[in-house]
Coordinates of C-alpha atoms in Angstrom, one line a residue:
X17 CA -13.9 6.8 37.5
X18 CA -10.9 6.6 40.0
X19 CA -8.9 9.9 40.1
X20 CA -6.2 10.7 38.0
X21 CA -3.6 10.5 41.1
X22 CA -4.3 7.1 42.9
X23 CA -1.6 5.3 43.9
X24 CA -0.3 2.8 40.9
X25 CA -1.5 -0.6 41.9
X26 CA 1.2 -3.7 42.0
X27 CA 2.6 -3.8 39.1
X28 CA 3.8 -7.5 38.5
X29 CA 0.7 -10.3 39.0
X30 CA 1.3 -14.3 40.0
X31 CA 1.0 -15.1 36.3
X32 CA 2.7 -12.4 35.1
X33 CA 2.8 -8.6 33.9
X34 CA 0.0 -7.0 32.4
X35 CA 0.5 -5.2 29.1
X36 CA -1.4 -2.6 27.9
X37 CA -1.5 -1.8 24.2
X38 CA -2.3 1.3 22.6
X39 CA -3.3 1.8 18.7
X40 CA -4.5 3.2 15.7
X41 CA -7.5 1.4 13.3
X42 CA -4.4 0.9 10.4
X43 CA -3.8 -3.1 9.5
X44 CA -0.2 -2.0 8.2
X45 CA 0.4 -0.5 11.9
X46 CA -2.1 -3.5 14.4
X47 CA -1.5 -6.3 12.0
X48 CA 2.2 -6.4 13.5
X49 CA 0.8 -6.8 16.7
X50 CA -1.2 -9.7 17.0
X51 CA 1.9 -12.8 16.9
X52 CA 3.4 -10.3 19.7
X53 CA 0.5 -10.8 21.8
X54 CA 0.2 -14.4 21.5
X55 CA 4.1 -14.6 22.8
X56 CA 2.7 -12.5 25.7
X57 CA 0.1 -14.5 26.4
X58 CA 2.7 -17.7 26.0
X59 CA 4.7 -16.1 28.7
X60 CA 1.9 -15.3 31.0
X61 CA 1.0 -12.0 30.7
X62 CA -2.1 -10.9 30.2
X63 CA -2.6 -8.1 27.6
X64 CA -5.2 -5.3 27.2
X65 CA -5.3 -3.4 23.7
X66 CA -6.6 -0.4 23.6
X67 CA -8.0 -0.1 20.1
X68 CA -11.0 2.5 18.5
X69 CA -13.9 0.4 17.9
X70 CA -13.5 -1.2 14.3
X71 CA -15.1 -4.8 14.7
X72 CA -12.3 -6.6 12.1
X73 CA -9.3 -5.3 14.2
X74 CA -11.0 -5.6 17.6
X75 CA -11.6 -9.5 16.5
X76 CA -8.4 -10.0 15.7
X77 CA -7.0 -8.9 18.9
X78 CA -9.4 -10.8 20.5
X79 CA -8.2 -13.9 18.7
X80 CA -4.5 -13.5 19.6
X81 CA -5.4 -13.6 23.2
X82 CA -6.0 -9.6 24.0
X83 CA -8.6 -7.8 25.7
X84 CA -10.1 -5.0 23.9
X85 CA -10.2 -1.7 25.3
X86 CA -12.1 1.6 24.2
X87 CA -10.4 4.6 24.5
X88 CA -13.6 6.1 26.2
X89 CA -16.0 5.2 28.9
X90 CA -19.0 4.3 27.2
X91 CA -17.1 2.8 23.6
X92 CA -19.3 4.8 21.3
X93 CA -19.5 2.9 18.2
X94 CA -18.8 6.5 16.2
X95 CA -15.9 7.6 17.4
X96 CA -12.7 8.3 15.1
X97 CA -9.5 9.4 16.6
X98 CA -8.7 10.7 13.4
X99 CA -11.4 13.4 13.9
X100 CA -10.0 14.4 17.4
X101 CA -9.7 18.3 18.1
X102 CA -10.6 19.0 14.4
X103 CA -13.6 20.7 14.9
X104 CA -12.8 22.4 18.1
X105 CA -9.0 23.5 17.5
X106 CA -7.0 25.0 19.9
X107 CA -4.6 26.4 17.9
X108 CA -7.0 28.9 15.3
X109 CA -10.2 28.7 13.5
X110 CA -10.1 26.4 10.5
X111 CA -11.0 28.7 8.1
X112 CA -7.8 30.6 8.5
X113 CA -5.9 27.3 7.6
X114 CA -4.7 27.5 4.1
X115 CA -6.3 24.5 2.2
X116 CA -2.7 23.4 1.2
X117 CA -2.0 23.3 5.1
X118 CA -4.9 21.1 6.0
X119 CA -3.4 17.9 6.0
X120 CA -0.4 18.6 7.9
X121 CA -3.1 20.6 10.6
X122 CA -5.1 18.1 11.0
X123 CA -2.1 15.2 11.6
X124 CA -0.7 17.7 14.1
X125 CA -4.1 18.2 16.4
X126 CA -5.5 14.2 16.3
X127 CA -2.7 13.0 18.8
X128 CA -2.8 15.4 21.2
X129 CA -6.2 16.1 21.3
X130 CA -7.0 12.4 21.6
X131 CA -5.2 12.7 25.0
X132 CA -7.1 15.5 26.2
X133 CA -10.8 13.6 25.0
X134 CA -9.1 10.0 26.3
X135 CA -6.8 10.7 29.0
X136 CA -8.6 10.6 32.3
X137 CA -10.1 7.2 30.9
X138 CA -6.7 5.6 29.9
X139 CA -5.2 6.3 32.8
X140 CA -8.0 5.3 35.4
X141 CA -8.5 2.4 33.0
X142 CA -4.8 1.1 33.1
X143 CA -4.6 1.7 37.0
X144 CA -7.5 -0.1 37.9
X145 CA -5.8 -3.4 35.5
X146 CA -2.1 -3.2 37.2
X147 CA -0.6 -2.8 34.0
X148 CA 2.8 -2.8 34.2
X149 CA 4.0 -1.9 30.6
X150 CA 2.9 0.1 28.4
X151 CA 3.4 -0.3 24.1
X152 CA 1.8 2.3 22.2
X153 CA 2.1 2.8 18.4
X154 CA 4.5 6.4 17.6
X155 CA 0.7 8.2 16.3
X156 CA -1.0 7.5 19.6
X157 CA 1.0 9.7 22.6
X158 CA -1.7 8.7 24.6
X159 CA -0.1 5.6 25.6
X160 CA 3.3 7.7 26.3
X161 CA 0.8 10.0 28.7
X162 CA -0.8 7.3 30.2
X163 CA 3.0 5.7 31.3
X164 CA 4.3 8.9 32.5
X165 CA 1.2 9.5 34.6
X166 CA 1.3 6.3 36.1
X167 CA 5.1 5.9 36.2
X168 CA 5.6 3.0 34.8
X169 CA 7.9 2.2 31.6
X170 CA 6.9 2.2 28.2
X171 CA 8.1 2.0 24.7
X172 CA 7.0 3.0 21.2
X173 CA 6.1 0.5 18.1
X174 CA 7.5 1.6 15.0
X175 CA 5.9 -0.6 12.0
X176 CA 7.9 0.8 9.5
X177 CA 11.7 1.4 8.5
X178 CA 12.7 4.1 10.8
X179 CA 12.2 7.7 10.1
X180 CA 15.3 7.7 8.0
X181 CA 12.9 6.3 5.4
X182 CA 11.3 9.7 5.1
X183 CA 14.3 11.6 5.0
X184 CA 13.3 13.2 1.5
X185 CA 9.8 14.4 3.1
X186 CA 11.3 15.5 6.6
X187 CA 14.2 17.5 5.0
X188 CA 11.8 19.3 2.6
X189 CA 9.4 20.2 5.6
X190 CA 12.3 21.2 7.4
X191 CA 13.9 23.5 4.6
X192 CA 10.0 24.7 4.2
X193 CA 9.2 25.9 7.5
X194 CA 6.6 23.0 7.7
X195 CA 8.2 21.2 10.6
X196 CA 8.2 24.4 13.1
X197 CA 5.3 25.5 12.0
X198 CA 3.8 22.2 12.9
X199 CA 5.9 22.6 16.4
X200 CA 3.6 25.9 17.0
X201 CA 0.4 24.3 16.5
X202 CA 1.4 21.4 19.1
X203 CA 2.2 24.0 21.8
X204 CA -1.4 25.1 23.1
X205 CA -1.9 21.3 23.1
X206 CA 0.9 20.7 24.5
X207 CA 0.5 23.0 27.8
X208 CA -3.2 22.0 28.1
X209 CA -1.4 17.9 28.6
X210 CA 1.0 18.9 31.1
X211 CA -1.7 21.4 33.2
X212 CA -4.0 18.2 33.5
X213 CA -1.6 15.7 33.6
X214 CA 1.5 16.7 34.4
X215 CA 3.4 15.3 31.7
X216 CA 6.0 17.3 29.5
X217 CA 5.6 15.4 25.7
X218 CA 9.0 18.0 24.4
X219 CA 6.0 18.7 21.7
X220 CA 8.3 21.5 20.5
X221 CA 10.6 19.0 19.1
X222 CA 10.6 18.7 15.3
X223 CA 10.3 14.7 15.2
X224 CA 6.8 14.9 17.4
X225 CA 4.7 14.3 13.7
X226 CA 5.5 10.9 15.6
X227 CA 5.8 10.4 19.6
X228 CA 8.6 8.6 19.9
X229 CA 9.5 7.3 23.9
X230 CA 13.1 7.0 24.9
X231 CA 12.8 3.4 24.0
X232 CA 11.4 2.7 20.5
X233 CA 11.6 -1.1 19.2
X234 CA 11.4 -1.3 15.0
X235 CA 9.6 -4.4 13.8
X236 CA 12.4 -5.1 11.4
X237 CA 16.3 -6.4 11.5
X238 CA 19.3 -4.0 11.8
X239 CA 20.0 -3.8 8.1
X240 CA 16.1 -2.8 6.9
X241 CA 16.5 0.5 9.3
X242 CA 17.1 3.3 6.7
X243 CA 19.5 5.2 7.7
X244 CA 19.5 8.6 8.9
X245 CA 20.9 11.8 7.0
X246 CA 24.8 12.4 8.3
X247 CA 25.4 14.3 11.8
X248 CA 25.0 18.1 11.6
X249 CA 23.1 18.3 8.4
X250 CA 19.3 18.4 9.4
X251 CA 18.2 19.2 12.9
X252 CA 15.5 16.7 13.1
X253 CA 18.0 14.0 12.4
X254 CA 20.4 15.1 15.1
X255 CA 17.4 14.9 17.1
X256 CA 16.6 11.5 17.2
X257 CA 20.2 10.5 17.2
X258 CA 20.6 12.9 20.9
X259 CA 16.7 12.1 22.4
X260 CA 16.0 9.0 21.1
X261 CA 16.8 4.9 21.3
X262 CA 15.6 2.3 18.4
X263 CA 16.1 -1.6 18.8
X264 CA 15.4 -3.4 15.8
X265 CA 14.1 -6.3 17.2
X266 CA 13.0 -8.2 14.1
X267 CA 10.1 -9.4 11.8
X268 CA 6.5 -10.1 13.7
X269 CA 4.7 -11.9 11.1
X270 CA 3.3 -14.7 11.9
X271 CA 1.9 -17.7 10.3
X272 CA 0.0 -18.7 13.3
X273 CA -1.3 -15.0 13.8
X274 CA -4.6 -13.0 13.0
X275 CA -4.3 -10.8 9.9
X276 CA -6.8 -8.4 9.3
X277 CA -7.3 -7.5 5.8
X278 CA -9.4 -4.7 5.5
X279 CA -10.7 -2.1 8.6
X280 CA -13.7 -0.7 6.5
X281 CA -17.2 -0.1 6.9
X282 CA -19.1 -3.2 5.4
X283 CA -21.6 -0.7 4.1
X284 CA -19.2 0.6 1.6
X285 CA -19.5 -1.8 -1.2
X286 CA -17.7 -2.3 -4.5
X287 CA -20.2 -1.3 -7.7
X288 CA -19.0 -5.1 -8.7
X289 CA -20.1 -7.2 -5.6
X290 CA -19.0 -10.7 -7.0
X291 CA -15.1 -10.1 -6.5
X292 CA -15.2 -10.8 -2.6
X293 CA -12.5 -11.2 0.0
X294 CA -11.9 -15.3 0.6
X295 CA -8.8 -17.1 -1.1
X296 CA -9.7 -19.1 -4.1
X297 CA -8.3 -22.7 -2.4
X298 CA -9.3 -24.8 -5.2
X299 CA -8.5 -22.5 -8.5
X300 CA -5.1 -21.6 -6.8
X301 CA -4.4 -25.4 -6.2
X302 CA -5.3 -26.6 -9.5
X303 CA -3.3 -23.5 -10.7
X304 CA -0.3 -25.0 -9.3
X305 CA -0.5 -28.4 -9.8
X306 CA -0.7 -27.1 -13.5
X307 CA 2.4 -25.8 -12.6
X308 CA 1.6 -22.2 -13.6
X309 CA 3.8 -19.5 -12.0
X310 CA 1.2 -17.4 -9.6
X311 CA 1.6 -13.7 -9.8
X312 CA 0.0 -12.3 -6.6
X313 CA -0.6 -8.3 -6.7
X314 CA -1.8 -6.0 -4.0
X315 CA -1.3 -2.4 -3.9
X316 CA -1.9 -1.1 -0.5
X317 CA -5.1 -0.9 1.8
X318 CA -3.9 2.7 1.9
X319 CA -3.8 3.6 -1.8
X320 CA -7.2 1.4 -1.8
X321 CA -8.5 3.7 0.5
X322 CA -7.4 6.8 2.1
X323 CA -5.5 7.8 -0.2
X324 CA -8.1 7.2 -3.2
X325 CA -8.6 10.4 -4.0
X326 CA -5.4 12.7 -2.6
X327 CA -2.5 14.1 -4.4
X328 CA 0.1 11.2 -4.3
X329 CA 2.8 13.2 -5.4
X330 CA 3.4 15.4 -2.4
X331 CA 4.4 12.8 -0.5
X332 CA 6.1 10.3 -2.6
X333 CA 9.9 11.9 -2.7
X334 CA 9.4 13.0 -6.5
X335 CA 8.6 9.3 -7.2
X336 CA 5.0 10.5 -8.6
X337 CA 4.0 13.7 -10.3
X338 CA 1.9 15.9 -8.5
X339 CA -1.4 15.6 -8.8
X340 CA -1.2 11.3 -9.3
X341 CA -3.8 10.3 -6.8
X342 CA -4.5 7.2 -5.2
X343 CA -7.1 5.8 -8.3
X344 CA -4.5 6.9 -10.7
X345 CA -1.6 5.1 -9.6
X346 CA -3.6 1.5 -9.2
X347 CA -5.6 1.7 -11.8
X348 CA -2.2 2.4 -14.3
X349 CA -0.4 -0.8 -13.0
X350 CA -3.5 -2.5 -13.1
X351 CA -4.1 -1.8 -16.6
X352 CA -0.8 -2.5 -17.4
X353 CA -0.4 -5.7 -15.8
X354 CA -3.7 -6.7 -17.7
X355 CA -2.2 -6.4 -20.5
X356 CA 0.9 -8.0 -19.7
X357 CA -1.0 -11.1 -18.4
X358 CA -2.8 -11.5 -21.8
X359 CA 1.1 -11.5 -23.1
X360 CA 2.4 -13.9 -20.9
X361 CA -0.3 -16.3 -21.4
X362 CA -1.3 -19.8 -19.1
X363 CA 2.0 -20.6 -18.1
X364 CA 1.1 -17.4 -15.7
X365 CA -1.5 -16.6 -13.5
X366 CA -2.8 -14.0 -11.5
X367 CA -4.5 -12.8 -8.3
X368 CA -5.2 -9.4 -8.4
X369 CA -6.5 -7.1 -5.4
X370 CA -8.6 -4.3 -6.2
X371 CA -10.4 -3.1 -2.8
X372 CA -13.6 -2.0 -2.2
X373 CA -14.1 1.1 -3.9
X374 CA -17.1 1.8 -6.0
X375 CA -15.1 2.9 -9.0
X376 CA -11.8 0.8 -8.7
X377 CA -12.3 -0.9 -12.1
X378 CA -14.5 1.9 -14.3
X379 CA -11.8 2.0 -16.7
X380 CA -12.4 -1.3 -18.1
X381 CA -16.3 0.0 -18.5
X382 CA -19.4 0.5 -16.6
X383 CA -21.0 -2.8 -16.2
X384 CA -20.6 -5.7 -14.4
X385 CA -20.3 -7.6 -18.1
X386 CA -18.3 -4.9 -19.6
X387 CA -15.8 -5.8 -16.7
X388 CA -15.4 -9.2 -17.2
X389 CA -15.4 -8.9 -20.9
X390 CA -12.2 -6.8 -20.8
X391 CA -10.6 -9.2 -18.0
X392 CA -7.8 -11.9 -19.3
X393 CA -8.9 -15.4 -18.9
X394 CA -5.5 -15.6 -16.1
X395 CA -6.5 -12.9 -14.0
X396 CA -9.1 -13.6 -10.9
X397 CA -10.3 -10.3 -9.4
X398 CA -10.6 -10.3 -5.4
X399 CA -11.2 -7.1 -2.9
X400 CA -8.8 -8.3 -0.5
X401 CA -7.6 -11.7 -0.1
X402 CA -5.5 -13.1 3.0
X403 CA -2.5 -11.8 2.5
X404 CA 0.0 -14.0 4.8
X405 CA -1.6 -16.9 4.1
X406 CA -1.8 -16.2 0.1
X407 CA 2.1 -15.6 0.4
X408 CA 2.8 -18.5 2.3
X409 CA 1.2 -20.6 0.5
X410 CA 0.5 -20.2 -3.6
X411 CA 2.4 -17.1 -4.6
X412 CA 5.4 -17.6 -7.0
X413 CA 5.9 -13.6 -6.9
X414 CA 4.1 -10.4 -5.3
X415 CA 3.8 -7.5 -7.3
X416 CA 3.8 -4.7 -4.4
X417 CA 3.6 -1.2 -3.2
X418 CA 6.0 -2.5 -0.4
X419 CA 4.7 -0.9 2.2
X420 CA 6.6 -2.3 4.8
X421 CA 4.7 -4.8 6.4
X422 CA 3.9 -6.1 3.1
X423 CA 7.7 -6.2 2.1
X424 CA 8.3 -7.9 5.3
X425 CA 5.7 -10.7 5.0
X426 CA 7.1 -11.5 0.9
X427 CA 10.2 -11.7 2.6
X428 CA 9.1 -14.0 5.3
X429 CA 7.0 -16.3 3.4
X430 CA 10.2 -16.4 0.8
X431 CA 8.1 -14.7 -2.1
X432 CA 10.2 -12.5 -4.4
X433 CA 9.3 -9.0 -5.5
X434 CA 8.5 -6.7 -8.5
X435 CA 8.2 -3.3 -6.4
X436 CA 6.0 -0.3 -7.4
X437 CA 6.4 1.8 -5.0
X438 CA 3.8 5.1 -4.1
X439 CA 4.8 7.0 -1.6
X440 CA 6.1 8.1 2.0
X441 CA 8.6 5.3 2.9
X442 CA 7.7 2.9 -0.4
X443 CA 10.3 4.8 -2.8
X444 CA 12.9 3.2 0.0
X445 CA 11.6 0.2 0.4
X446 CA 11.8 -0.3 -3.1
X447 CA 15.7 0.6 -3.4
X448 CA 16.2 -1.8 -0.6
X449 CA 14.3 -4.4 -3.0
X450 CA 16.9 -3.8 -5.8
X451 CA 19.9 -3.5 -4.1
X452 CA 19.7 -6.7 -2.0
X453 CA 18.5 -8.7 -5.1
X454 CA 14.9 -9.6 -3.4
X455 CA 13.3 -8.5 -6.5
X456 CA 13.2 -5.8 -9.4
X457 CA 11.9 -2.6 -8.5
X458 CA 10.6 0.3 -10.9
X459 CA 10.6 3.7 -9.8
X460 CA 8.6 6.6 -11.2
X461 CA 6.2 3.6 -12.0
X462 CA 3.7 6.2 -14.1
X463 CA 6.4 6.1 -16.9
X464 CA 8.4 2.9 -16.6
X465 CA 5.5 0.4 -15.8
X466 CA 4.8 -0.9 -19.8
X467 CA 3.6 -4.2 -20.5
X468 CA 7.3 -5.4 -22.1
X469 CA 9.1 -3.9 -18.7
X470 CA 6.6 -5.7 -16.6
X471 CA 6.5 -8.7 -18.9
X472 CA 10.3 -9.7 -18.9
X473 CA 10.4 -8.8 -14.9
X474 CA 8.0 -11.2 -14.1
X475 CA 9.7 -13.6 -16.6
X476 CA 13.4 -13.2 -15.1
X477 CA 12.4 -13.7 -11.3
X478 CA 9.8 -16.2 -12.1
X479 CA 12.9 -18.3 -14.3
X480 CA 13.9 -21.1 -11.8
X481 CA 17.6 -20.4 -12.4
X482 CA 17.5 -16.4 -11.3
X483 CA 18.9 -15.7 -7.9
X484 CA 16.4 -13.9 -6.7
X485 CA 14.1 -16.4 -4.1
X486 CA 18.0 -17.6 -2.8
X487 CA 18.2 -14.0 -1.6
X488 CA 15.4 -13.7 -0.1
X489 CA 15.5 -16.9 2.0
X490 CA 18.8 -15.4 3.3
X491 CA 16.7 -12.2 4.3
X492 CA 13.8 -14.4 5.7
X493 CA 16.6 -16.0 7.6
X494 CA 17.6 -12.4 9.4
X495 CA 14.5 -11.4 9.8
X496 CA 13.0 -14.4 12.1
X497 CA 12.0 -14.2 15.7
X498 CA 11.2 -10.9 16.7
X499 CA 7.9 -11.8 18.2
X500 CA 9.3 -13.6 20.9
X501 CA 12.3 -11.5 21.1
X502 CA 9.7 -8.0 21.3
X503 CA 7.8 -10.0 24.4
X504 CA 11.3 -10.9 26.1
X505 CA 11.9 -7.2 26.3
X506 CA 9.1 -6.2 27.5
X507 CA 8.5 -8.9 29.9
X508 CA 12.1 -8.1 31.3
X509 CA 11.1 -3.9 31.5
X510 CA 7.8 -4.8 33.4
X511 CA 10.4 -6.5 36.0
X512 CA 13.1 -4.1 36.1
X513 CA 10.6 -1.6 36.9
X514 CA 9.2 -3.9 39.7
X515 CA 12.9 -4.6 41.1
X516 CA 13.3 -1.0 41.6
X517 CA 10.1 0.2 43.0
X518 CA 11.2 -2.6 45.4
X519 CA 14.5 -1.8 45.9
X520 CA 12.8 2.0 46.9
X521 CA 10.7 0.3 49.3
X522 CA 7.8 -0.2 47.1
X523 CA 7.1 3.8 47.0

């Protein structure tokens, strides 16, 4: 391994610069990534992604023309930046953590300690290529270490609406004490960082739950960044206003791009194993030349997975009552939509994701029989299904969590919405739904998604006179190009760095 303080090597190569790319294993957060890396590629640069080693996400990059990279030495197969630092904190024992503190704990030591365990090797790694730019996704400061070490520019990745689209959470962890407490935790971590690397990450400021750079691109258009609370009201909004730069730069979905549609283990299995993950090409075409209106719904990989089994509520802005967990939520709207499909009858029908958990349908019965016994003869059950391409191509409307990515891609492939929102940023996603006409939304969905609600939503933006698919072709319309427009930048940063270590004499 080369030491930490070798000179930088040449930044700019004969074809071009070399990107690095540093991530988490989330599809809502690498999905984004892939059409960027194709235009990179298009341009002549050639880009490494760091990513942990999950095989569908690691494939995907691969496809799109990037180089995977492990964030260690030797790759191990095992290893989960998500348990970085957790069992060897720096900042107390775990057992004097109060259980209703975990969570926020554990988010707090993952980054950082992930730059202690990775650093050396990111740094070496990214000297030895030349890379000349650095992109790195908000939950990975790694990538912001790695750039300042090296000295070359870099810029954050934000996959979702801005930080203004957690104002409700932020401002309650500010009022709570949350937010400094979490500022305290950082600073062992954040002294060990600049004693081995010499790098200053500002970890005592409030808004480092995500490391932003001083130049943050927003994979959206101006008017999806929700806005910020007024000046002088909350000081974690004034912060990012004084310390911080966002470009929206535009939509990344691609048609043409890898989309990964699930990051799990293959050995965790559904109890029903005949659901499966491919799109149903010839049931969806004879569907449509029926002329059936298509109802695709998907609730999240997130809900679907991670969040199975946690309190939903804490984190939704009062959109869910505490205590709704992941299985809760999905298995409500699905229940409801079930029935609402046997209502609407064969002029409807409907694709409906369910993931991979073991107990995603159990309250429809116990069996594989007693499953499809309760199931409407409209509805087809899938795990996952190709989201982009089921969009693009056969959906007539997408019932959604509208996570943004997912919000983004309706909008792109010019699918309108009924939004049933969960949590974090969702709740704002979903006003943004209602307001510009893209769709109907229904908040505190535990109460006000019935079967009539449900049925005469689907009924009014599937009617071909409603004005709904008219708006969103207009949003599609500002939402266009921002994979090309993202590689521009960044192309153009890589140079402007070059032209001034030049015009320093190349020190």
């Amino acid at each position: 391994m080369a030491p930490v303080n070798q000179p930088t090597s040449q930044l700019i190569t004969e074809e071009g610069p070399v990107v690095a790319i540093f991530n988490v294993a989330m599809i809502g957060h690498v999905n984004p990534t892939f059409a960027l890396v194709q235009e990179l590629r298009k341009r002549g640069c050639k880009v490494h992604y760091f990513l942990p080693p999950v095989s569908s996400i690691r494939a995907a990059a691969v496809e799109s023309g990037a180089v995977p990279e492990g964030y260690l030495p030797d790759d191990p197969a095992d290893f989960v930046m998500e348990k970085c630092g957790i069992d060897e904190p720096m900042y107390h024992p775990v057992q004097e953590i109060l259980e209703a503190d975990r969570a926020l704990w554990e988010k707090t030591v993952w980054p950082l300690a992930t730059v202690l365990r990775c650093g050396e090797h990111a740094v070496a790694r990214c000297r030895q290529l030349g890379v000349s730019v650095i992109l790195y996704d908000p939950f990975v400061p790694l990538g912001l270490v790695t750039a300042g070490k090296l000295g070359i520019p870099c810029a954050s990745l934000v996959t979702y609406p801005g930080m203004g689209s957690l104002s409700d959470l932020m401002c309650t962890m500010e009022a709570e004490g949350r937010l400094a407490y979490a500022a305290s935790i950082r600073e062992p971590y954040a002294k060990a960082i600049q004693d081995r690397f010499d790098v200053d990450l500002a970890c005592h400021f409030l808004t480092r739950r995500q490391y932003y750079a001083k130049t943050n691109f927003v994979t959206t258009c101006e008017d999806l960044v929700a806005q910020l609370p007024p000046p002088g009201q909350h000081q974690w909004a004034d912060e990012l206003r004084t310390k911080f730069s966002f470009t929206a730069v535009g939509c990344l979905v691609s048609n043409s791009a890898p989309h990964v549609i699930t990051a799990r283990s293959d050995s965790f299995i559904p109890r029903v194993k005949s659901f499966g993950h491919s799109l149903p090409v010839p049931e969806l075409s004879e569907q449509l030349a029926k002329g059936r209106k298509i109802i695709y719904a998907a609730l999240g990989t997130m809900a679907l997975s991670d969040r199975w089994s946690i309190d939903l509520g804490r984190v939704s802005s009062y959109n869910l009552p505490i205590g709704t967990t992941g299985k809760a939520f999905c298995q409500h709207v699905w229940q409801v939509l079930l029935d609402t499909l046997r209502d609407l009858g064969d002029e409807y029908f409907c694709v409906l994701s369910v993931g991979k958990q073991p107990d995603a349908l159990d309250f429809l019965g116990s069996s594989e029989a007693e499953i499809f016994d309760q199931l409407p003869s409209n509805v087809l059950i899938r795990g996952f299904v190709p989201q982009v391409e089921m969009l693009n191509n056969y959906a007539s409307v997408f019932i959604s969590h509208v996570g943004f990515n997912s919000l983004q891609e309706s909008l792109m492939a010019g699918v309108p919405l009924v939004a049933i929102p969960q949590a974090v940023d969702q709740p704002a996603n979903a006003r943004k739904v209602q307001e510009r006409g893209w769709g109907q939304a229904f908040f505190k969905p535990m109460d006000t998604v019935t079967s009539d609600a449900l049925a005469k939503a689907l009924r009014e933006i599937c009617n071909e006179g409603s004005t709904y698919r008219q708006a969103v072709q207009c949003a599609r319309a500002e939402l266009a190009g921002g994979a090309p427009r993202l590689a521009e930048r960044l192309v153009a940063m890589a140079q402007e760095a070059q032209e001034g270590r030049a015009a320093l004499g190349g020190c």
